Amino acid sequence: MARAGREALTRARVVAVAIEVADDDGLDGLSMRTVAGRLGVAPMALYRHVSDKDDLLAAMIDAVVSDYPAPPEGVDWRVSLRHRVLAAQVEIRRHPWLRTAIEGATAKSLTVLAHLDAATGDLIGAGMSADLAHHAMHALGCRIWGFSPEGFDGPVVVRVPDQKNDGETDDGGAATRAALAARFPHVAAVVADSTARHGGCDPDVELAFTLDLLLDGIERLHASGWVSG
């Protein structure tokens, strides 16, 4: 029985607090001890509700994924699937640890499978073959969870040898940037344009762009009667 004035310890409460810890400190800061500390209980008390950290992580994924908003009723498959991806992207922004947790998961829970089944159902419900739906889901890949495999957790740093002569200074790296631009002009042009338009790479724009390309391609394959092999 819970002590007076203390909320009963349940699996749902343990998971909710674990999500708070991961939101604040990332997965590196998540441990049974840190969760127990926030709950004001001994770490061993958690094991009555989760078997280990892997079980806790799986429950955290389930808790977030189960809250994904469903697409509006009656929309076509493209609108529905696009909604699922962009709604998942919102959750990735709210819970940055979710990407790593999903990528590192060793098993698919019923909640995770339900999300995949609903997305696959958008395709099959539109009259696509199981063959095309299978390949389309692989093409969508981790985008179905709201992130792109091309994304990075932090800024990309290009390391180049120090080529300054003795006594020469580099004003804020300007000389290095100029040298890189001269050597890699096409990359430099893309970077300059992206910086001018969006202040750098915009993961939201890039995910939506790639998603629409994939949906266009899937639609064309369906219309053509495509089959694998």
Tab-separated table of C-alpha atoms in Angstrom:
chain	number	residue	atom	x	y	z
A	1	MET	CA	0.000	0.000	0.000
A	2	ALA	CA	1.296	3.472	-0.872
A	3	ARG	CA	2.121	5.790	1.986
A	4	ALA	CA	-0.290	8.625	2.660
A	5	GLY	CA	0.598	11.646	0.537
A	6	ARG	CA	2.636	9.610	-1.961
A	7	GLU	CA	1.207	8.658	-5.334
A	8	ALA	CA	1.079	4.917	-5.883
A	9	LEU	CA	3.971	3.572	-7.919
A	10	THR	CA	2.701	1.988	-11.134
A	11	ARG	CA	4.256	0.926	-14.412
A	12	ALA	CA	2.610	3.873	-16.174
A	13	ARG	CA	4.052	6.321	-13.645
A	14	VAL	CA	7.528	4.807	-13.882
A	15	VAL	CA	7.389	5.100	-17.679
A	16	ALA	CA	6.090	8.683	-17.581
A	17	VAL	CA	8.912	9.787	-15.293
A	18	ALA	CA	11.477	7.902	-17.386
A	19	ILE	CA	10.266	9.865	-20.429
A	20	GLU	CA	10.739	13.102	-18.467
A	21	VAL	CA	14.300	12.072	-17.588
A	22	ALA	CA	15.107	11.201	-21.211
A	23	ASP	CA	13.542	14.459	-22.438
A	24	ASP	CA	15.732	16.416	-20.016
A	25	ASP	CA	18.983	14.455	-20.100
A	26	GLY	CA	18.835	12.152	-23.124
A	27	LEU	CA	19.266	8.402	-23.047
A	28	ASP	CA	22.773	8.803	-21.619
A	29	GLY	CA	21.191	10.305	-18.516
A	30	LEU	CA	18.544	7.613	-18.201
A	31	SER	CA	19.111	4.899	-15.635
A	32	MET	CA	17.029	3.007	-13.123
A	33	ARG	CA	18.729	5.060	-10.428
A	34	THR	CA	17.890	8.451	-11.968
A	35	VAL	CA	14.259	7.445	-12.524
A	36	ALA	CA	14.004	6.136	-8.974
A	37	GLY	CA	15.520	9.369	-7.680
A	38	ARG	CA	12.843	11.467	-9.359
A	39	LEU	CA	10.162	9.183	-8.003
A	40	GLY	CA	11.633	9.302	-4.522
A	41	VAL	CA	11.944	5.530	-4.241
A	42	ALA	CA	14.745	2.992	-4.082
A	43	PRO	CA	15.915	1.687	-7.484
A	44	MET	CA	14.850	-1.844	-6.569
A	45	ALA	CA	11.251	-0.643	-6.271
A	46	LEU	CA	11.155	-0.112	-10.035
A	47	TYR	CA	11.732	-3.786	-10.737
A	48	ARG	CA	8.236	-4.602	-9.548
A	49	HIS	CA	6.987	-2.708	-12.624
A	50	VAL	CA	9.718	-3.094	-15.282
A	51	SER	CA	12.045	-6.045	-15.627
A	52	ASP	CA	15.118	-4.074	-16.725
A	53	LYS	CA	16.215	-0.996	-18.655
A	54	ASP	CA	15.414	-2.600	-22.023
A	55	ASP	CA	11.869	-3.255	-20.840
A	56	LEU	CA	11.662	0.349	-19.649
A	57	LEU	CA	12.865	1.693	-23.012
A	58	ALA	CA	10.366	-0.469	-24.886
A	59	ALA	CA	7.575	0.828	-22.665
A	60	MET	CA	8.712	4.415	-23.264
A	61	ILE	CA	8.575	3.895	-27.032
A	62	ASP	CA	5.112	2.374	-26.712
A	63	ALA	CA	3.876	5.271	-24.595
A	64	VAL	CA	4.942	7.859	-27.168
A	65	VAL	CA	3.912	5.904	-30.270
A	66	SER	CA	0.478	5.121	-28.833
A	67	ASP	CA	-0.161	8.874	-28.622
A	68	TYR	CA	0.474	9.495	-32.332
A	69	PRO	CA	-2.648	11.261	-33.641
A	70	ALA	CA	-4.603	9.261	-36.198
A	71	PRO	CA	-5.206	10.735	-39.663
A	72	PRO	CA	-8.614	12.278	-40.347
A	73	GLU	CA	-11.313	9.849	-41.423
A	74	GLY	CA	-12.042	9.482	-45.111
A	75	VAL	CA	-8.845	10.972	-46.548
A	76	ASP	CA	-6.957	9.277	-49.372
A	77	TRP	CA	-3.909	7.128	-48.801
A	78	ARG	CA	-1.367	9.856	-49.567
A	79	VAL	CA	-2.887	12.320	-47.124
A	80	SER	CA	-3.200	9.617	-44.477
A	81	LEU	CA	0.359	8.341	-44.824
A	82	ARG	CA	1.789	11.846	-44.994
A	83	HIS	CA	-0.122	12.715	-41.818
A	84	ARG	CA	1.328	9.700	-40.006
A	85	VAL	CA	4.902	10.613	-40.925
A	86	LEU	CA	4.627	14.312	-40.077
A	87	ALA	CA	2.771	13.589	-36.824
A	88	ALA	CA	5.578	11.209	-35.882
A	89	GLN	CA	8.079	13.945	-36.738
A	90	VAL	CA	6.425	16.206	-34.159
A	91	GLU	CA	7.003	13.528	-31.507
A	92	ILE	CA	10.645	13.161	-32.535
A	93	ARG	CA	11.096	16.891	-31.917
A	94	ARG	CA	9.359	16.635	-28.538
A	95	HIS	CA	11.358	13.553	-27.563
A	96	PRO	CA	14.772	13.695	-29.315
A	97	TRP	CA	15.828	10.439	-27.635
A	98	LEU	CA	13.051	8.556	-29.451
A	99	ARG	CA	15.043	8.179	-32.659
A	100	THR	CA	17.938	6.419	-30.942
A	101	ALA	CA	15.556	4.276	-28.911
A	102	ILE	CA	13.644	3.135	-31.998
A	103	GLU	CA	16.840	2.466	-33.981
A	104	GLY	CA	18.261	0.449	-31.098
A	105	ALA	CA	15.131	-1.560	-30.315
A	106	THR	CA	15.729	-5.296	-30.665
A	107	ALA	CA	12.049	-6.297	-30.890
A	108	LYS	CA	8.794	-4.824	-32.177
A	109	SER	CA	6.027	-4.399	-29.608
A	110	LEU	CA	2.321	-4.688	-30.372
A	111	THR	CA	2.061	-0.886	-30.280
A	112	VAL	CA	4.889	-0.475	-32.770
A	113	LEU	CA	3.427	-3.177	-35.003
A	114	ALA	CA	0.041	-1.435	-34.884
A	115	HIS	CA	1.637	1.759	-36.232
A	116	LEU	CA	3.348	-0.169	-39.021
A	117	ASP	CA	0.148	-2.069	-39.780
A	118	ALA	CA	-1.866	1.145	-40.054
A	119	ALA	CA	0.674	2.669	-42.444
A	120	THR	CA	0.757	-0.499	-44.545
A	121	GLY	CA	-3.029	-0.492	-44.490
A	122	ASP	CA	-3.046	2.945	-46.121
A	123	LEU	CA	-1.293	1.387	-49.114
A	124	ILE	CA	-3.223	-1.866	-49.335
A	125	GLY	CA	-6.490	-0.036	-48.682
A	126	ALA	CA	-5.786	2.052	-51.784
A	127	GLY	CA	-5.701	-1.121	-53.867
A	128	MET	CA	-1.954	-1.656	-53.912
A	129	SER	CA	-0.590	-5.178	-53.920
A	130	ALA	CA	1.115	-6.607	-50.870
A	131	ASP	CA	4.232	-6.763	-53.062
A	132	LEU	CA	4.229	-3.012	-53.719
A	133	ALA	CA	3.220	-2.209	-50.136
A	134	HIS	CA	6.180	-4.254	-48.879
A	135	HIS	CA	8.681	-2.413	-51.052
A	136	ALA	CA	7.060	0.954	-50.382
A	137	MET	CA	7.362	0.474	-46.629
A	138	HIS	CA	11.034	-0.380	-47.028
A	139	ALA	CA	11.534	2.730	-49.161
A	140	LEU	CA	9.836	4.874	-46.529
A	141	GLY	CA	12.007	3.190	-43.906
A	142	CYS	CA	12.597	5.163	-40.731
A	143	ARG	CA	10.656	8.106	-42.159
A	144	ILE	CA	7.542	6.302	-40.975
A	145	TRP	CA	8.833	7.141	-37.477
A	146	GLY	CA	9.310	10.808	-38.306
A	147	PHE	CA	13.006	11.085	-39.057
A	148	SER	CA	15.277	10.822	-42.047
A	149	PRO	CA	18.363	8.583	-42.161
A	150	GLU	CA	20.274	11.513	-43.634
A	151	GLY	CA	19.693	13.614	-40.529
A	152	PHE	CA	22.376	14.224	-37.925
A	153	ASP	CA	22.072	14.715	-34.176
A	154	GLY	CA	24.309	17.775	-34.283
A	155	PRO	CA	26.200	20.040	-36.667
A	156	VAL	CA	28.430	18.403	-39.235
A	157	VAL	CA	32.078	19.312	-38.734
A	158	VAL	CA	34.531	19.020	-41.609
A	159	ARG	CA	38.049	18.441	-40.354
A	160	VAL	CA	40.865	19.546	-42.644
A	161	PRO	CA	44.623	19.678	-42.075
A	162	ASP	CA	46.009	22.972	-40.848
A	163	GLN	CA	47.631	24.408	-43.960
A	164	LYS	CA	48.561	27.841	-42.597
A	165	ASN	CA	52.172	28.923	-42.965
A	166	ASP	CA	54.201	30.000	-39.951
A	167	GLY	CA	52.977	33.327	-38.621
A	168	GLU	CA	49.816	33.243	-40.752
A	169	THR	CA	46.453	33.626	-39.025
A	170	ASP	CA	43.005	32.532	-40.116
A	171	ASP	CA	40.363	35.193	-39.522
A	172	GLY	CA	37.549	33.101	-38.055
A	173	GLY	CA	38.236	30.237	-40.446
A	174	ALA	CA	37.521	32.408	-43.507
A	175	ALA	CA	40.631	31.211	-45.325
A	176	THR	CA	39.746	27.581	-44.675
A	177	ARG	CA	36.185	28.082	-45.901
A	178	ALA	CA	37.423	29.831	-49.032
A	179	ALA	CA	39.864	27.015	-49.729
A	180	LEU	CA	37.143	24.390	-49.277
A	181	ALA	CA	34.765	26.333	-51.547
A	182	ALA	CA	37.424	26.509	-54.249
A	183	ARG	CA	38.131	22.800	-54.003
A	184	PHE	CA	34.484	21.681	-53.698
A	185	PRO	CA	32.507	24.347	-55.581
A	186	HIS	CA	29.303	22.363	-56.046
A	187	VAL	CA	28.992	21.462	-52.372
A	188	ALA	CA	29.775	25.080	-51.506
A	189	ALA	CA	27.012	26.313	-53.819
A	190	VAL	CA	24.462	24.014	-52.191
A	191	VAL	CA	25.548	25.036	-48.685
A	192	ALA	CA	25.408	28.734	-49.561
A	193	ASP	CA	21.924	28.421	-51.047
A	194	SER	CA	20.607	26.370	-48.113
A	195	THR	CA	22.044	28.870	-45.653
A	196	ALA	CA	20.461	31.789	-47.502
A	197	ARG	CA	17.047	30.118	-47.738
A	198	HIS	CA	16.712	28.343	-44.400
A	199	GLY	CA	19.703	29.333	-42.305
A	200	GLY	CA	21.169	25.898	-43.003
A	201	CYS	CA	19.710	22.435	-43.431
A	202	ASP	CA	16.046	22.361	-42.416
A	203	PRO	CA	15.119	18.794	-41.398
A	204	ASP	CA	11.393	19.544	-41.603
A	205	VAL	CA	11.631	20.783	-45.191
A	206	GLU	CA	13.956	17.956	-46.187
A	207	LEU	CA	11.781	15.226	-44.684
A	208	ALA	CA	8.635	16.589	-46.364
A	209	PHE	CA	10.481	16.932	-49.692
A	210	THR	CA	11.763	13.355	-49.626
A	211	LEU	CA	8.425	12.023	-48.415
A	212	ASP	CA	6.568	13.647	-51.311
A	213	LEU	CA	9.092	12.239	-53.803
A	214	LEU	CA	8.542	8.759	-52.387
A	215	LEU	CA	4.762	9.080	-52.410
A	216	ASP	CA	4.863	10.298	-56.026
A	217	GLY	CA	6.974	7.299	-56.989
A	218	ILE	CA	4.757	4.830	-55.133
A	219	GLU	CA	1.692	6.289	-56.838
A	220	ARG	CA	3.281	5.955	-60.291
A	221	LEU	CA	4.296	2.353	-59.645
A	222	HIS	CA	0.791	1.501	-58.490
A	223	ALA	CA	-0.736	3.077	-61.608
A	224	SER	CA	1.667	1.121	-63.839
A	225	GLY	CA	0.839	-2.244	-62.267
A	226	TRP	CA	4.409	-2.710	-61.026
A	227	VAL	CA	5.515	-6.057	-59.618
A	228	SER	CA	8.897	-6.985	-58.193
A	229	GLY	CA	11.276	-9.408	-59.845
